[in-house]
mmCIF file of C-alpha atoms in Angstrom:
data_model
loop_
_atom_site.group_PDB
_atom_site.id
_atom_site.type_symbol
_atom_site.label_atom_id
_atom_site.label_comp_id
_atom_site.label_asym_id
_atom_site.label_seq_id
_atom_site.Cartn_x
_atom_site.Cartn_y
_atom_site.Cartn_z
ATOM 1 C CA UNK A 246 -53.863 134.007 240.250
ATOM 2 C CA UNK A 247 -50.613 135.348 239.263
ATOM 3 C CA UNK A 248 -48.333 137.400 240.808
ATOM 4 C CA UNK A 249 -48.884 140.453 239.813
ATOM 5 C CA UNK A 250 -52.596 140.202 240.888
ATOM 6 C CA UNK A 251 -51.215 138.801 244.329
ATOM 7 C CA UNK A 252 -49.569 141.877 244.706
ATOM 8 C CA UNK A 253 -52.227 144.270 243.905
ATOM 9 C CA UNK A 254 -54.359 142.468 246.052
ATOM 10 C CA UNK A 255 -51.905 142.727 248.864
ATOM 11 C CA UNK A 256 -51.334 146.227 247.938
ATOM 12 C CA UNK A 257 -55.159 147.200 248.776
ATOM 13 C CA UNK A 258 -55.483 145.362 251.871
ATOM 14 C CA UNK A 259 -52.456 147.341 253.051
ATOM 15 C CA UNK A 260 -54.348 150.470 251.815
ATOM 16 C CA UNK A 261 -57.524 149.494 253.671
ATOM 17 C CA UNK A 262 -55.691 148.790 256.776
ATOM 18 C CA UNK A 263 -53.837 151.938 256.749
ATOM 19 C CA UNK A 264 -57.271 153.587 256.280
ATOM 20 C CA UNK A 265 -58.365 151.648 259.710
ATOM 21 C CA UNK A 266 -55.182 152.841 261.450
ATOM 22 C CA UNK A 267 -55.864 156.354 260.813
ATOM 23 C CA UNK A 268 -59.898 156.222 261.573
ATOM 24 C CA UNK A 269 -58.633 154.452 264.922
ATOM 25 C CA UNK A 270 -55.777 157.171 265.692
ATOM 26 C CA UNK A 271 -58.894 159.683 264.731
ATOM 27 C CA UNK A 272 -61.726 158.092 267.178
ATOM 28 C CA UNK A 273 -58.912 157.251 269.860
ATOM 29 C CA UNK A 274 -58.197 161.037 269.915
ATOM 30 C CA UNK A 275 -61.987 162.414 269.896
ATOM 31 C CA UNK A 276 -62.409 159.786 272.522
ATOM 32 C CA UNK A 277 -59.536 160.987 274.970
ATOM 33 C CA UNK A 278 -60.850 164.962 274.713
ATOM 34 C CA UNK A 279 -64.329 163.917 275.770
ATOM 35 C CA UNK A 280 -63.106 161.601 278.611
ATOM 36 C CA UNK A 281 -61.244 164.794 280.006
ATOM 37 C CA UNK A 282 -64.339 166.992 279.281
ATOM 38 C CA UNK A 283 -66.449 164.442 280.912
ATOM 39 C CA UNK A 284 -68.654 163.305 278.137
ATOM 40 C CA UNK A 285 -69.560 160.091 277.304
ATOM 41 C CA UNK A 286 -69.098 160.457 273.170
ATOM 42 C CA UNK A 287 -66.593 162.284 271.076
ATOM 43 C CA UNK A 288 -66.432 166.228 271.708
ATOM 44 C CA UNK A 289 -68.522 168.036 269.162
ATOM 45 C CA UNK A 290 -66.469 171.059 267.950
ATOM 46 C CA UNK A 291 -68.365 174.169 267.144
ATOM 47 C CA UNK A 292 -68.287 175.090 263.036
ATOM 48 C CA UNK A 293 -69.938 178.562 262.490
ATOM 49 C CA UNK A 294 -69.211 181.740 264.490
ATOM 50 C CA UNK A 295 -71.059 183.174 267.702
ATOM 51 C CA UNK A 296 -74.152 185.349 267.357
ATOM 52 C CA UNK A 297 -74.849 187.721 270.008
ATOM 53 C CA UNK A 298 -78.365 187.315 269.842
ATOM 54 C CA UNK A 299 -79.368 190.606 269.610
ATOM 55 C CA UNK A 300 -78.513 193.754 270.147
ATOM 56 C CA UNK A 301 -77.390 195.179 273.425
ATOM 57 C CA UNK A 302 -77.875 198.632 273.955
ATOM 58 C CA UNK A 303 -76.827 202.007 276.232
ATOM 59 C CA UNK A 304 -80.331 203.772 276.358
ATOM 60 C CA UNK A 305 -78.662 206.796 277.908
ATOM 61 C CA UNK A 306 -76.723 207.193 274.781
ATOM 62 C CA UNK A 307 -77.997 205.189 271.976
ATOM 63 C CA UNK A 308 -75.145 203.411 271.275
ATOM 64 C CA UNK A 309 -75.793 199.935 270.781
ATOM 65 C CA UNK A 310 -73.919 196.420 269.298
ATOM 66 C CA UNK A 311 -74.438 193.456 268.200
ATOM 67 C CA UNK A 312 -71.383 191.881 270.348
ATOM 68 C CA UNK A 313 -71.959 189.642 273.040
ATOM 69 C CA UNK A 314 -71.114 192.001 275.980
ATOM 70 C CA UNK A 315 -71.197 196.006 275.779
ATOM 71 C CA UNK A 316 -69.087 198.396 278.365
ATOM 72 C CA UNK A 317 -69.610 201.920 279.051
ATOM 73 C CA UNK A 318 -66.450 203.108 280.800
ATOM 74 C CA UNK A 319 -66.913 206.752 282.489
ATOM 75 C CA UNK A 320 -63.776 209.122 283.716
ATOM 76 C CA UNK A 321 -63.753 212.114 285.569
ATOM 77 C CA UNK A 322 -61.111 214.525 285.539
ATOM 78 C CA UNK A 323 -60.267 214.649 289.620
ATOM 79 C CA UNK A 324 -57.322 215.665 292.388
ATOM 80 C CA UNK A 325 -55.104 213.220 293.920
ATOM 81 C CA UNK A 326 -52.460 213.536 295.965
ATOM 82 C CA UNK A 327 -49.000 211.799 294.782
ATOM 83 C CA UNK A 328 -45.762 212.143 296.786
ATOM 84 C CA UNK A 329 -47.187 214.710 298.811
ATOM 85 C CA UNK A 330 -48.125 216.789 295.526
ATOM 86 C CA UNK A 331 -51.370 217.678 294.248
ATOM 87 C CA UNK A 332 -52.120 216.352 290.621
ATOM 88 C CA UNK A 333 -54.778 216.442 288.332
ATOM 89 C CA UNK A 334 -55.840 212.631 286.918
ATOM 90 C CA UNK A 335 -58.520 210.838 284.844
ATOM 91 C CA UNK A 336 -60.082 208.147 287.135
ATOM 92 C CA UNK A 337 -62.689 205.730 286.448
ATOM 93 C CA UNK A 338 -63.570 205.957 290.276
ATOM 94 C CA UNK A 339 -64.376 208.607 292.854
ATOM 95 C CA UNK A 340 -61.007 209.871 294.273
ATOM 96 C CA UNK A 341 -61.804 210.262 298.085
ATOM 97 C CA UNK A 342 -60.910 213.642 298.803
ATOM 98 C CA UNK A 343 -61.564 214.048 302.543
ATOM 99 C CA UNK A 344 -58.513 216.029 303.958
ATOM 100 C CA UNK A 345 -57.809 217.582 300.382
ATOM 101 C CA UNK A 346 -57.885 221.178 300.908
ATOM 102 C CA UNK A 347 -61.344 223.364 300.435
ATOM 103 C CA UNK A 348 -60.093 224.353 297.098
ATOM 104 C CA UNK A 349 -58.946 220.642 295.755
ATOM 105 C CA UNK A 350 -62.227 218.308 296.449
ATOM 106 C CA UNK A 351 -63.510 215.905 293.848
ATOM 107 C CA UNK A 352 -67.384 216.260 293.118
ATOM 108 C CA UNK A 353 -69.525 213.195 293.103
ATOM 109 C CA UNK A 354 -69.819 210.987 289.751
ATOM 110 C CA UNK A 355 -72.821 212.089 287.635
ATOM 111 C CA UNK A 356 -72.834 209.399 285.882
ATOM 112 C CA UNK A 357 -72.156 205.493 286.010
ATOM 113 C CA UNK A 358 -70.093 202.869 284.165
ATOM 114 C CA UNK A 359 -72.231 200.331 282.811
ATOM 115 C CA UNK A 360 -71.488 196.813 281.360
ATOM 116 C CA UNK A 361 -74.016 194.793 279.711
ATOM 117 C CA UNK A 362 -73.974 190.710 278.744
ATOM 118 C CA UNK A 363 -75.635 189.287 276.126
ATOM 119 C CA UNK A 364 -77.984 186.706 277.401
ATOM 120 C CA UNK A 365 -78.900 184.632 274.175
ATOM 121 C CA UNK A 366 -75.644 184.193 272.578
ATOM 122 C CA UNK A 367 -75.488 180.579 270.570
ATOM 123 C CA UNK A 368 -72.865 178.830 268.642
ATOM 124 C CA UNK A 369 -74.204 177.313 266.353
ATOM 125 C CA UNK A 370 -77.985 177.382 266.872
ATOM 126 C CA UNK A 371 -76.969 176.152 270.585
ATOM 127 C CA UNK A 372 -76.911 178.602 274.078
ATOM 128 C CA UNK A 373 -73.710 179.693 274.876
ATOM 129 C CA UNK A 374 -72.812 179.476 278.763
ATOM 130 C CA UNK A 375 -71.740 182.811 280.531
ATOM 131 C CA UNK A 376 -68.706 181.481 281.524
ATOM 132 C CA UNK A 377 -67.329 181.254 278.130
ATOM 133 C CA UNK A 378 -68.101 184.793 277.552
ATOM 134 C CA UNK A 379 -66.671 185.844 280.459
ATOM 135 C CA UNK A 380 -63.476 184.037 280.427
ATOM 136 C CA UNK A 381 -62.786 183.853 276.982
ATOM 137 C CA UNK A 382 -64.250 187.230 275.862
ATOM 138 C CA UNK A 383 -61.984 190.265 274.903
ATOM 139 C CA UNK A 384 -62.946 193.706 275.375
ATOM 140 C CA UNK A 385 -62.365 196.201 272.540
ATOM 141 C CA UNK A 386 -62.681 199.767 272.258
ATOM 142 C CA UNK A 387 -64.720 200.813 269.484
ATOM 143 C CA UNK A 388 -66.419 204.279 268.253
ATOM 144 C CA UNK A 389 -70.039 203.978 267.999
ATOM 145 C CA UNK A 390 -72.722 205.800 266.134
ATOM 146 C CA UNK A 391 -73.904 208.829 267.927
ATOM 147 C CA UNK A 392 -76.862 210.004 265.573
ATOM 148 C CA UNK A 393 -79.083 208.167 268.248
ATOM 149 C CA UNK A 394 -77.336 210.627 271.022
ATOM 150 C CA UNK A 395 -80.649 212.169 273.497
ATOM 151 C CA UNK A 396 -80.940 215.589 272.918
ATOM 152 C CA UNK A 397 -80.277 216.276 276.791
ATOM 153 C CA UNK A 398 -77.017 214.173 276.412
ATOM 154 C CA UNK A 399 -75.848 215.848 272.799
ATOM 155 C CA UNK A 400 -76.185 219.382 275.248
ATOM 156 C CA UNK A 401 -73.498 218.063 277.533
ATOM 157 C CA UNK A 402 -71.391 216.112 275.683
ATOM 158 C CA UNK A 403 -69.440 215.865 272.495
ATOM 159 C CA UNK A 404 -67.173 213.833 270.307
ATOM 160 C CA UNK A 405 -63.692 213.247 271.952
ATOM 161 C CA UNK A 406 -61.653 210.490 270.433
ATOM 162 C CA UNK A 407 -63.125 207.243 270.129
ATOM 163 C CA UNK A 408 -66.364 208.450 272.728
ATOM 164 C CA UNK A 409 -67.834 211.933 274.480
ATOM 165 C CA UNK A 410 -66.265 214.069 276.513
ATOM 166 C CA UNK A 411 -68.217 217.113 278.859
ATOM 167 C CA UNK A 412 -64.991 219.169 278.411
ATOM 168 C CA UNK A 413 -65.428 222.611 276.244
ATOM 169 C CA UNK A 414 -61.756 222.065 275.845
ATOM 170 C CA UNK A 415 -60.743 218.550 275.629
ATOM 171 C CA UNK A 416 -56.734 219.929 275.934
ATOM 172 C CA UNK A 417 -57.772 221.747 279.328
ATOM 173 C CA UNK A 418 -60.241 219.931 280.929
ATOM 174 C CA UNK A 419 -62.020 221.284 284.399
ATOM 175 C CA UNK A 420 -62.047 219.202 287.542
ATOM 176 C CA UNK A 421 -65.690 217.470 287.281
ATOM 177 C CA UNK A 422 -65.285 216.823 283.431
ATOM 178 C CA UNK A 423 -66.461 213.702 282.036
ATOM 179 C CA UNK A 424 -65.114 211.375 279.105
ATOM 180 C CA UNK A 425 -66.924 208.520 278.125
ATOM 181 C CA UNK A 426 -65.755 205.109 275.946
ATOM 182 C CA UNK A 427 -67.641 201.962 274.846
ATOM 183 C CA UNK A 428 -66.135 198.269 274.248
ATOM 184 C CA UNK A 429 -67.578 195.488 272.881
ATOM 185 C CA UNK A 430 -66.823 191.967 273.683
ATOM 186 C CA UNK A 431 -64.709 190.176 271.147
ATOM 187 C CA UNK A 432 -64.478 186.303 271.280
ATOM 188 C CA UNK A 433 -61.541 184.202 269.725
ATOM 189 C CA UNK A 434 -62.228 180.925 267.652
ATOM 190 C CA UNK A 435 -63.861 178.686 269.809
ATOM 191 C CA UNK A 436 -62.385 175.414 268.707
ATOM 192 C CA UNK A 437 -61.135 173.395 271.427
ATOM 193 C CA UNK A 438 -62.298 175.473 274.201
ATOM 194 C CA UNK A 439 -65.864 174.651 274.509
ATOM 195 C CA UNK A 440 -67.433 171.599 274.718
ATOM 196 C CA UNK A 441 -71.137 170.890 273.909
ATOM 197 C CA UNK A 442 -72.742 169.101 277.165
ATOM 198 C CA UNK A 443 -77.132 168.799 277.495
ATOM 199 C CA UNK A 444 -77.150 171.186 274.330
ATOM 200 C CA UNK A 445 -75.116 173.874 276.168
ATOM 201 C CA UNK A 446 -71.866 174.816 274.876
ATOM 202 C CA UNK A 447 -69.424 175.138 278.046
ATOM 203 C CA UNK A 448 -66.148 176.060 278.677
ATOM 204 C CA UNK A 449 -63.657 173.471 278.687
ATOM 205 C CA UNK A 450 -62.103 172.177 281.597
ATOM 206 C CA UNK A 451 -58.574 172.761 280.593
ATOM 207 C CA UNK A 452 -59.903 176.359 279.209
ATOM 208 C CA UNK A 453 -60.074 178.152 282.953
ATOM 209 C CA UNK A 454 -59.038 181.687 284.521
ATOM 210 C CA UNK A 455 -55.427 181.979 284.998
ATOM 211 C CA UNK A 456 -54.310 179.911 282.356
ATOM 212 C CA UNK A 457 -52.686 181.310 279.112
ATOM 213 C CA UNK A 458 -54.640 181.497 276.237
ATOM 214 C CA UNK A 459 -53.736 179.940 272.986
ATOM 215 C CA UNK A 460 -52.814 176.495 272.979
ATOM 216 C CA UNK A 461 -54.227 174.175 275.047
ATOM 217 C CA UNK A 462 -54.037 170.075 275.564
ATOM 218 C CA UNK A 463 -57.898 169.937 274.373
ATOM 219 C CA UNK A 464 -57.076 171.797 270.858
ATOM 220 C CA UNK A 465 -53.896 169.390 270.554
ATOM 221 C CA UNK A 466 -56.415 166.336 270.852
ATOM 222 C CA UNK A 467 -58.956 167.992 268.251
ATOM 223 C CA UNK A 468 -56.042 168.659 265.914
ATOM 224 C CA UNK A 469 -55.605 165.000 265.767
ATOM 225 C CA UNK A 470 -59.019 163.809 265.882
ATOM 226 C CA UNK A 471 -59.494 166.269 262.526
ATOM 227 C CA UNK A 472 -62.805 168.488 262.105
ATOM 228 C CA UNK A 473 -65.115 165.156 262.467
ATOM 229 C CA UNK A 474 -65.294 164.754 258.784
ATOM 230 C CA UNK A 475 -62.806 162.153 257.924
ATOM 231 C CA UNK A 476 -59.470 164.369 257.974
ATOM 232 C CA UNK A 477 -56.579 162.144 257.979
ATOM 233 C CA UNK A 478 -53.023 163.580 259.515
ATOM 234 C CA UNK A 479 -50.580 164.003 256.435
ATOM 235 C CA UNK A 480 -48.320 161.232 257.951
ATOM 236 C CA UNK A 481 -50.990 159.132 257.260
ATOM 237 C CA UNK A 482 -51.666 160.025 253.706
ATOM 238 C CA UNK A 483 -48.057 159.232 252.991
ATOM 239 C CA UNK A 484 -48.386 155.426 254.211
ATOM 240 C CA UNK A 485 -51.803 155.522 252.065
ATOM 241 C CA UNK A 486 -49.876 156.482 249.009
ATOM 242 C CA UNK A 487 -47.169 153.490 249.223
ATOM 243 C CA UNK A 488 -49.546 150.771 248.228
ATOM 244 C CA UNK A 489 -50.571 152.860 245.341
ATOM 245 C CA UNK A 490 -47.070 153.502 244.275
ATOM 246 C CA UNK A 491 -46.225 149.717 244.460
ATOM 247 C CA UNK A 492 -49.220 148.957 242.394
ATOM 248 C CA UNK A 493 -47.840 151.271 239.652
ATOM 249 C CA UNK A 494 -44.545 149.691 239.653
ATOM 250 C CA UNK A 495 -45.790 146.123 239.611
ATOM 251 C CA UNK A 496 -47.979 146.639 236.351
ATOM 252 C CA UNK A 497 -45.012 148.680 234.386
ATOM 253 C CA UNK A 498 -42.733 145.842 235.428
ATOM 254 C CA UNK A 499 -45.305 143.362 234.103
ATOM 255 C CA UNK A 500 -45.907 145.378 231.174
ATOM 256 C CA UNK A 501 -42.208 145.741 230.203
ATOM 257 C CA UNK A 502 -41.987 141.622 230.595
ATOM 258 C CA UNK A 503 -44.663 141.113 228.100
ATOM 259 C CA UNK A 504 -42.903 143.281 225.685
ATOM 260 C CA UNK A 505 -39.243 141.357 226.029
#
């Protein structure tokens, strides 16, 4: 076996070694993540988007969404005392007007705020633990389609901003007037934030209430481990290219010697 062939064999062995090393570090990162999440095997990362599992409906107003949560926020125009002075404000809870002047009393709420959570949300075909929705979900105001508004509500409310209002003149509301907005629950990408245990997606221990959303240790580990389909970091690819470059140089050198 001549020197060129030996060099090629050595380069191929180096290539295989580099590939094995990259695979080793991928598996090590996945194993470390699984240990932190209390799993016996590598962490399974979500691939698709969250499916809310059907429509959530506010039947009082015919408002619906396919998101994982629906929130109805009701505010009433009321009196309150601030720095010894009476003022009118929108507030989501009734302000106790006991002790106010007789002309400045707040009426009871005629309509309640309500919230609906999806009980059938799935991710990649597996159910999602409710805690995932409650911790990671973000409420965003949306403008519903009021084509299903019941006649009794249509008689009492009119479109106002992104929702409905009971004031005859929205620019001059009166004490006791209501305004209603709806919000839907939106979830960010869940890769690195959830782990599949016993067939259910659970919140990872490192992603708990009070911890800033965004980069987490689990995400860093997941990134190092790739997406489970044989990804290798850019640095690993650089080392894989070195043996191939050596092969090309050796063949070129051998061809030059033959010509001379």
